[in-house]
């Protein structure tokens, strides 16, 4: 896994073979971030990385100058790996302990986090497991439109952008906040505003 561009461009991180998560491919990540430059200036933006997996997107967002990145991952080993990667790029544990870290890496259930989060973000990225049965409801949860939740505060700021990575079997083009769909190999992204 490597950071594509920005402050930490070219940094590599070896993902343990035992991991179940598949990081977004470098090819797909580079292309979607190229598309995103027309929607958002990451410098100083607040970002949320849901189902963070290996932390690939979190690290990319930090490298591109986000002022804060909240990373949410339930798996204990993946959470620990993301923390280790963030520590490596931010200068070690002392820096994070001193509250200088721009990353907040949470070991939490994404759906519980969404229900309790009151902070809106400029940018949200979600890459749930493709087989997740709740996957189709995630855009509604982000925009506070879901009847599944008591959470009705949108997580996305009015000018923000939400990128949703999903399998080829999903089509979100009828969603009222849908902007466009991009496909890179087997990776599909739906963009919402």
PDB file of C-alpha atoms in Angstrom:
ATOM      1  CA  UNK A   1       0.000   0.000   0.000  1.00  0.00           C
ATOM      2  CA  UNK A   2       1.415   3.401  -0.926  1.00  0.00           C
ATOM      3  CA  UNK A   3       0.494   7.052  -0.557  1.00  0.00           C
ATOM      4  CA  UNK A   4      -0.143   8.494  -4.028  1.00  0.00           C
ATOM      5  CA  UNK A   5       0.545  12.199  -3.558  1.00  0.00           C
ATOM      6  CA  UNK A   6       0.962  15.045  -1.094  1.00  0.00           C
ATOM      7  CA  UNK A   7       3.201  15.544   1.908  1.00  0.00           C
ATOM      8  CA  UNK A   8       3.872  11.809   2.385  1.00  0.00           C
ATOM      9  CA  UNK A   9       3.922  10.851  -1.321  1.00  0.00           C
ATOM     10  CA  UNK A  10       5.604   7.535  -2.039  1.00  0.00           C
ATOM     11  CA  UNK A  11       5.516   6.174   1.515  1.00  0.00           C
ATOM     12  CA  UNK A  12       4.916   2.416   1.513  1.00  0.00           C
ATOM     13  CA  UNK A  13       3.247   0.285   4.172  1.00  0.00           C
ATOM     14  CA  UNK A  14       3.252  -3.516   4.178  1.00  0.00           C
ATOM     15  CA  UNK A  15      -0.168  -4.935   4.941  1.00  0.00           C
ATOM     16  CA  UNK A  16      -0.081  -8.138   7.017  1.00  0.00           C
ATOM     17  CA  UNK A  17      -1.063 -11.193   4.954  1.00  0.00           C
ATOM     18  CA  UNK A  18      -3.618 -12.194   7.595  1.00  0.00           C
ATOM     19  CA  UNK A  19      -5.792  -9.127   6.881  1.00  0.00           C
ATOM     20  CA  UNK A  20      -9.272  -9.684   5.519  1.00  0.00           C
ATOM     21  CA  UNK A  21      -9.576  -6.117   4.226  1.00  0.00           C
ATOM     22  CA  UNK A  22      -8.654  -5.320   0.650  1.00  0.00           C
ATOM     23  CA  UNK A  23      -7.230  -1.836   0.270  1.00  0.00           C
ATOM     24  CA  UNK A  24      -8.551   0.267  -2.587  1.00  0.00           C
ATOM     25  CA  UNK A  25      -6.099  -0.409  -5.418  1.00  0.00           C
ATOM     26  CA  UNK A  26      -3.491   2.276  -6.102  1.00  0.00           C
ATOM     27  CA  UNK A  27      -4.877   2.583  -9.650  1.00  0.00           C
ATOM     28  CA  UNK A  28      -8.458   3.162  -8.441  1.00  0.00           C
ATOM     29  CA  UNK A  29      -7.330   5.434  -5.591  1.00  0.00           C
ATOM     30  CA  UNK A  30      -5.215   7.617  -7.875  1.00  0.00           C
ATOM     31  CA  UNK A  31      -8.022   7.954 -10.424  1.00  0.00           C
ATOM     32  CA  UNK A  32     -10.786   8.756  -7.939  1.00  0.00           C
ATOM     33  CA  UNK A  33      -8.624  11.373  -6.216  1.00  0.00           C
ATOM     34  CA  UNK A  34      -7.934  12.948  -9.630  1.00  0.00           C
ATOM     35  CA  UNK A  35     -11.708  13.210 -10.152  1.00  0.00           C
ATOM     36  CA  UNK A  36     -12.178  14.638  -6.650  1.00  0.00           C
ATOM     37  CA  UNK A  37      -9.924  17.639  -7.360  1.00  0.00           C
ATOM     38  CA  UNK A  38     -12.849  19.182  -9.263  1.00  0.00           C
ATOM     39  CA  UNK A  39     -15.100  18.824  -6.196  1.00  0.00           C
ATOM     40  CA  UNK A  40     -12.952  19.591  -3.161  1.00  0.00           C
ATOM     41  CA  UNK A  41      -9.735  21.195  -1.975  1.00  0.00           C
ATOM     42  CA  UNK A  42      -8.422  18.761   0.620  1.00  0.00           C
ATOM     43  CA  UNK A  43      -6.085  21.336   2.162  1.00  0.00           C
ATOM     44  CA  UNK A  44      -7.696  22.218   5.502  1.00  0.00           C
ATOM     45  CA  UNK A  45     -10.755  19.982   4.941  1.00  0.00           C
ATOM     46  CA  UNK A  46     -12.327  17.781   7.611  1.00  0.00           C
ATOM     47  CA  UNK A  47     -12.667  14.154   6.545  1.00  0.00           C
ATOM     48  CA  UNK A  48     -14.293  10.927   7.684  1.00  0.00           C
ATOM     49  CA  UNK A  49     -13.088   7.487   6.574  1.00  0.00           C
ATOM     50  CA  UNK A  50     -15.711   4.807   7.311  1.00  0.00           C
ATOM     51  CA  UNK A  51     -14.850   1.091   7.223  1.00  0.00           C
ATOM     52  CA  UNK A  52     -11.243   2.284   7.124  1.00  0.00           C
ATOM     53  CA  UNK A  53      -9.808  -1.222   6.641  1.00  0.00           C
ATOM     54  CA  UNK A  54      -6.072  -0.802   6.094  1.00  0.00           C
ATOM     55  CA  UNK A  55      -6.151   2.985   6.491  1.00  0.00           C
ATOM     56  CA  UNK A  56      -5.118   3.602   2.880  1.00  0.00           C
ATOM     57  CA  UNK A  57      -7.640   6.436   2.409  1.00  0.00           C
ATOM     58  CA  UNK A  58      -6.938   7.935   5.867  1.00  0.00           C
ATOM     59  CA  UNK A  59      -3.219   8.154   5.057  1.00  0.00           C
ATOM     60  CA  UNK A  60      -3.947   9.659   1.637  1.00  0.00           C
ATOM     61  CA  UNK A  61      -6.196  12.312   3.219  1.00  0.00           C
ATOM     62  CA  UNK A  62      -3.544  13.219   5.800  1.00  0.00           C
ATOM     63  CA  UNK A  63      -0.945  13.459   3.031  1.00  0.00           C
ATOM     64  CA  UNK A  64      -3.187  15.778   1.017  1.00  0.00           C
ATOM     65  CA  UNK A  65      -3.459  18.280   3.872  1.00  0.00           C
ATOM     66  CA  UNK A  66      -6.760  17.599   5.615  1.00  0.00           C
ATOM     67  CA  UNK A  67      -6.932  19.470   8.917  1.00  0.00           C
ATOM     68  CA  UNK A  68      -8.545  16.461  10.601  1.00  0.00           C
ATOM     69  CA  UNK A  69      -9.383  12.899   9.618  1.00  0.00           C
ATOM     70  CA  UNK A  70     -11.641  10.626  11.655  1.00  0.00           C
ATOM     71  CA  UNK A  71     -11.028   6.993  10.775  1.00  0.00           C
ATOM     72  CA  UNK A  72     -13.556   4.364  11.893  1.00  0.00           C
ATOM     73  CA  UNK A  73     -12.661   0.651  11.845  1.00  0.00           C
ATOM     74  CA  UNK A  74     -14.137  -2.128  13.983  1.00  0.00           C
ATOM     75  CA  UNK A  75     -11.550  -4.879  13.464  1.00  0.00           C
ATOM     76  CA  UNK A  76      -8.965  -4.814  16.276  1.00  0.00           C
ATOM     77  CA  UNK A  77      -5.957  -5.748  14.117  1.00  0.00           C
ATOM     78  CA  UNK A  78      -6.870  -3.337  11.335  1.00  0.00           C
ATOM     79  CA  UNK A  79      -7.404  -0.540  13.877  1.00  0.00           C
ATOM     80  CA  UNK A  80      -3.984  -1.209  15.399  1.00  0.00           C
ATOM     81  CA  UNK A  81      -2.362  -1.228  11.923  1.00  0.00           C
ATOM     82  CA  UNK A  82      -3.945   2.138  11.020  1.00  0.00           C
ATOM     83  CA  UNK A  83      -2.688   3.618  14.327  1.00  0.00           C
ATOM     84  CA  UNK A  84       0.831   2.321  13.595  1.00  0.00           C
ATOM     85  CA  UNK A  85       0.809   3.813  10.079  1.00  0.00           C
ATOM     86  CA  UNK A  86      -0.443   7.176  11.332  1.00  0.00           C
ATOM     87  CA  UNK A  87       2.263   7.162  14.025  1.00  0.00           C
ATOM     88  CA  UNK A  88       4.926   6.491  11.386  1.00  0.00           C
ATOM     89  CA  UNK A  89       3.938   9.431   9.210  1.00  0.00           C
ATOM     90  CA  UNK A  90       3.176  11.846  12.049  1.00  0.00           C
ATOM     91  CA  UNK A  91       6.435  11.350  13.891  1.00  0.00           C
ATOM     92  CA  UNK A  92       5.710   8.783  16.541  1.00  0.00           C
ATOM     93  CA  UNK A  93       3.677   8.249  19.666  1.00  0.00           C
ATOM     94  CA  UNK A  94       4.901  11.401  21.451  1.00  0.00           C
ATOM     95  CA  UNK A  95       3.408  13.596  18.740  1.00  0.00           C
ATOM     96  CA  UNK A  96       0.039  11.831  18.928  1.00  0.00           C
ATOM     97  CA  UNK A  97       0.092  11.930  22.738  1.00  0.00           C
ATOM     98  CA  UNK A  98       0.656  15.671  22.580  1.00  0.00           C
ATOM     99  CA  UNK A  99      -2.674  16.063  20.735  1.00  0.00           C
ATOM    100  CA  UNK A 100      -0.832  17.212  17.615  1.00  0.00           C
ATOM    101  CA  UNK A 101      -2.264  14.429  15.510  1.00  0.00           C
ATOM    102  CA  UNK A 102      -4.612  15.362  12.704  1.00  0.00           C
ATOM    103  CA  UNK A 103      -5.978  11.800  12.760  1.00  0.00           C
ATOM    104  CA  UNK A 104      -8.458  10.329  15.196  1.00  0.00           C
ATOM    105  CA  UNK A 105      -8.507   6.558  14.707  1.00  0.00           C
ATOM    106  CA  UNK A 106     -11.541   4.991  16.345  1.00  0.00           C
ATOM    107  CA  UNK A 107     -12.155   1.305  16.931  1.00  0.00           C
ATOM    108  CA  UNK A 108     -15.917   1.384  16.565  1.00  0.00           C
ATOM    109  CA  UNK A 109     -18.939   0.044  14.734  1.00  0.00           C
ATOM    110  CA  UNK A 110     -19.638   2.381  11.790  1.00  0.00           C
ATOM    111  CA  UNK A 111     -23.431   2.285  12.253  1.00  0.00           C
ATOM    112  CA  UNK A 112     -23.204   3.169  15.945  1.00  0.00           C
ATOM    113  CA  UNK A 113     -20.709   5.923  15.106  1.00  0.00           C
ATOM    114  CA  UNK A 114     -23.061   7.406  12.482  1.00  0.00           C
ATOM    115  CA  UNK A 115     -25.978   7.419  14.958  1.00  0.00           C
ATOM    116  CA  UNK A 116     -23.977   9.279  17.609  1.00  0.00           C
ATOM    117  CA  UNK A 117     -21.827  11.610  15.477  1.00  0.00           C
ATOM    118  CA  UNK A 118     -22.846  15.265  15.580  1.00  0.00           C
ATOM    119  CA  UNK A 119     -19.926  16.656  13.566  1.00  0.00           C
ATOM    120  CA  UNK A 120     -20.442  17.344   9.845  1.00  0.00           C
ATOM    121  CA  UNK A 121     -17.524  16.737   7.447  1.00  0.00           C
ATOM    122  CA  UNK A 122     -16.292  18.262   4.183  1.00  0.00           C
ATOM    123  CA  UNK A 123     -15.417  14.840   2.799  1.00  0.00           C
ATOM    124  CA  UNK A 124     -16.638  11.334   3.615  1.00  0.00           C
ATOM    125  CA  UNK A 125     -15.286   8.095   2.172  1.00  0.00           C
ATOM    126  CA  UNK A 126     -16.949   4.737   2.863  1.00  0.00           C
ATOM    127  CA  UNK A 127     -15.633   1.374   1.701  1.00  0.00           C
ATOM    128  CA  UNK A 128     -17.785  -1.266   3.411  1.00  0.00           C
ATOM    129  CA  UNK A 129     -17.385  -4.989   2.754  1.00  0.00           C
ATOM    130  CA  UNK A 130     -19.154  -5.565  -0.569  1.00  0.00           C
ATOM    131  CA  UNK A 131     -21.260  -8.364   0.975  1.00  0.00           C
ATOM    132  CA  UNK A 132     -22.525  -6.176   3.849  1.00  0.00           C
ATOM    133  CA  UNK A 133     -26.328  -6.499   3.920  1.00  0.00           C
ATOM    134  CA  UNK A 134     -26.788  -2.872   5.101  1.00  0.00           C
ATOM    135  CA  UNK A 135     -24.626  -1.518   2.244  1.00  0.00           C
ATOM    136  CA  UNK A 136     -27.568  -0.097   0.204  1.00  0.00           C
ATOM    137  CA  UNK A 137     -28.740   2.047   3.164  1.00  0.00           C
ATOM    138  CA  UNK A 138     -25.395   3.765   3.810  1.00  0.00           C
ATOM    139  CA  UNK A 139     -26.058   6.861   1.610  1.00  0.00           C
ATOM    140  CA  UNK A 140     -29.340   7.500   3.455  1.00  0.00           C
ATOM    141  CA  UNK A 141     -27.533   7.206   6.778  1.00  0.00           C
ATOM    142  CA  UNK A 142     -24.884   9.720   5.660  1.00  0.00           C
ATOM    143  CA  UNK A 143     -27.518  12.257   4.614  1.00  0.00           C
ATOM    144  CA  UNK A 144     -29.776  11.659   7.625  1.00  0.00           C
ATOM    145  CA  UNK A 145     -32.600  10.404   5.390  1.00  0.00           C
ATOM    146  CA  UNK A 146     -32.865   6.888   6.766  1.00  0.00           C
ATOM    147  CA  UNK A 147     -35.893   5.514   8.559  1.00  0.00           C
ATOM    148  CA  UNK A 148     -33.486   2.907   9.985  1.00  0.00           C
ATOM    149  CA  UNK A 149     -31.959   5.421  12.304  1.00  0.00           C
ATOM    150  CA  UNK A 150     -32.901   8.075  14.813  1.00  0.00           C
ATOM    151  CA  UNK A 151     -29.976  10.075  13.413  1.00  0.00           C
ATOM    152  CA  UNK A 152     -31.324  12.865  11.220  1.00  0.00           C
ATOM    153  CA  UNK A 153     -28.356  15.213  11.214  1.00  0.00           C
ATOM    154  CA  UNK A 154     -26.520  15.009   7.890  1.00  0.00           C
ATOM    155  CA  UNK A 155     -22.878  14.003   8.333  1.00  0.00           C
ATOM    156  CA  UNK A 156     -21.894  15.840   5.161  1.00  0.00           C
ATOM    157  CA  UNK A 157     -21.540  19.626   5.067  1.00  0.00           C
ATOM    158  CA  UNK A 158     -23.683  21.388   2.407  1.00  0.00           C
ATOM    159  CA  UNK A 159     -20.711  21.797   0.025  1.00  0.00           C
ATOM    160  CA  UNK A 160     -19.194  18.434   0.948  1.00  0.00           C
ATOM    161  CA  UNK A 161     -18.639  15.325  -1.138  1.00  0.00           C
ATOM    162  CA  UNK A 162     -19.310  11.696  -0.214  1.00  0.00           C
ATOM    163  CA  UNK A 163     -17.485   8.890  -2.041  1.00  0.00           C
ATOM    164  CA  UNK A 164     -18.944   5.416  -1.714  1.00  0.00           C
ATOM    165  CA  UNK A 165     -16.951   2.398  -2.868  1.00  0.00           C
ATOM    166  CA  UNK A 166     -19.118  -0.619  -3.705  1.00  0.00           C
ATOM    167  CA  UNK A 167     -19.432  -3.709  -5.869  1.00  0.00           C
ATOM    168  CA  UNK A 168     -20.689  -3.720  -9.456  1.00  0.00           C
ATOM    169  CA  UNK A 169     -24.142  -4.995  -8.476  1.00  0.00           C
ATOM    170  CA  UNK A 170     -25.199  -1.668  -6.961  1.00  0.00           C
ATOM    171  CA  UNK A 171     -26.617   1.351  -8.763  1.00  0.00           C
ATOM    172  CA  UNK A 172     -27.188   4.537  -6.751  1.00  0.00           C
ATOM    173  CA  UNK A 173     -27.996   6.817  -9.714  1.00  0.00           C
ATOM    174  CA  UNK A 174     -31.600   7.311  -8.515  1.00  0.00           C
ATOM    175  CA  UNK A 175     -30.468   8.651  -5.116  1.00  0.00           C
ATOM    176  CA  UNK A 176     -31.352  12.376  -4.777  1.00  0.00           C
ATOM    177  CA  UNK A 177     -27.774  13.300  -3.771  1.00  0.00           C
ATOM    178  CA  UNK A 178     -26.065  11.198  -6.485  1.00  0.00           C
ATOM    179  CA  UNK A 179     -23.611  13.104  -8.711  1.00  0.00           C
ATOM    180  CA  UNK A 180     -21.687  10.547 -10.747  1.00  0.00           C
ATOM    181  CA  UNK A 181     -20.366   6.991 -10.952  1.00  0.00           C
ATOM    182  CA  UNK A 182     -16.789   5.969 -11.760  1.00  0.00           C
ATOM    183  CA  UNK A 183     -15.432   2.488 -12.366  1.00  0.00           C
ATOM    184  CA  UNK A 184     -11.773   1.479 -12.367  1.00  0.00           C
ATOM    185  CA  UNK A 185     -11.349  -2.217 -13.039  1.00  0.00           C
ATOM    186  CA  UNK A 186     -13.540  -4.043 -10.515  1.00  0.00           C
ATOM    187  CA  UNK A 187     -13.751  -0.997  -8.228  1.00  0.00           C
ATOM    188  CA  UNK A 188     -16.903   1.151  -8.367  1.00  0.00           C
ATOM    189  CA  UNK A 189     -17.322   4.579  -6.813  1.00  0.00           C
ATOM    190  CA  UNK A 190     -20.557   6.542  -6.491  1.00  0.00           C
ATOM    191  CA  UNK A 191     -20.184  10.234  -5.670  1.00  0.00           C
ATOM    192  CA  UNK A 192     -22.819  12.183  -3.756  1.00  0.00           C
ATOM    193  CA  UNK A 193     -23.238  15.850  -2.822  1.00  0.00           C
TER     194      UNK A 193
END
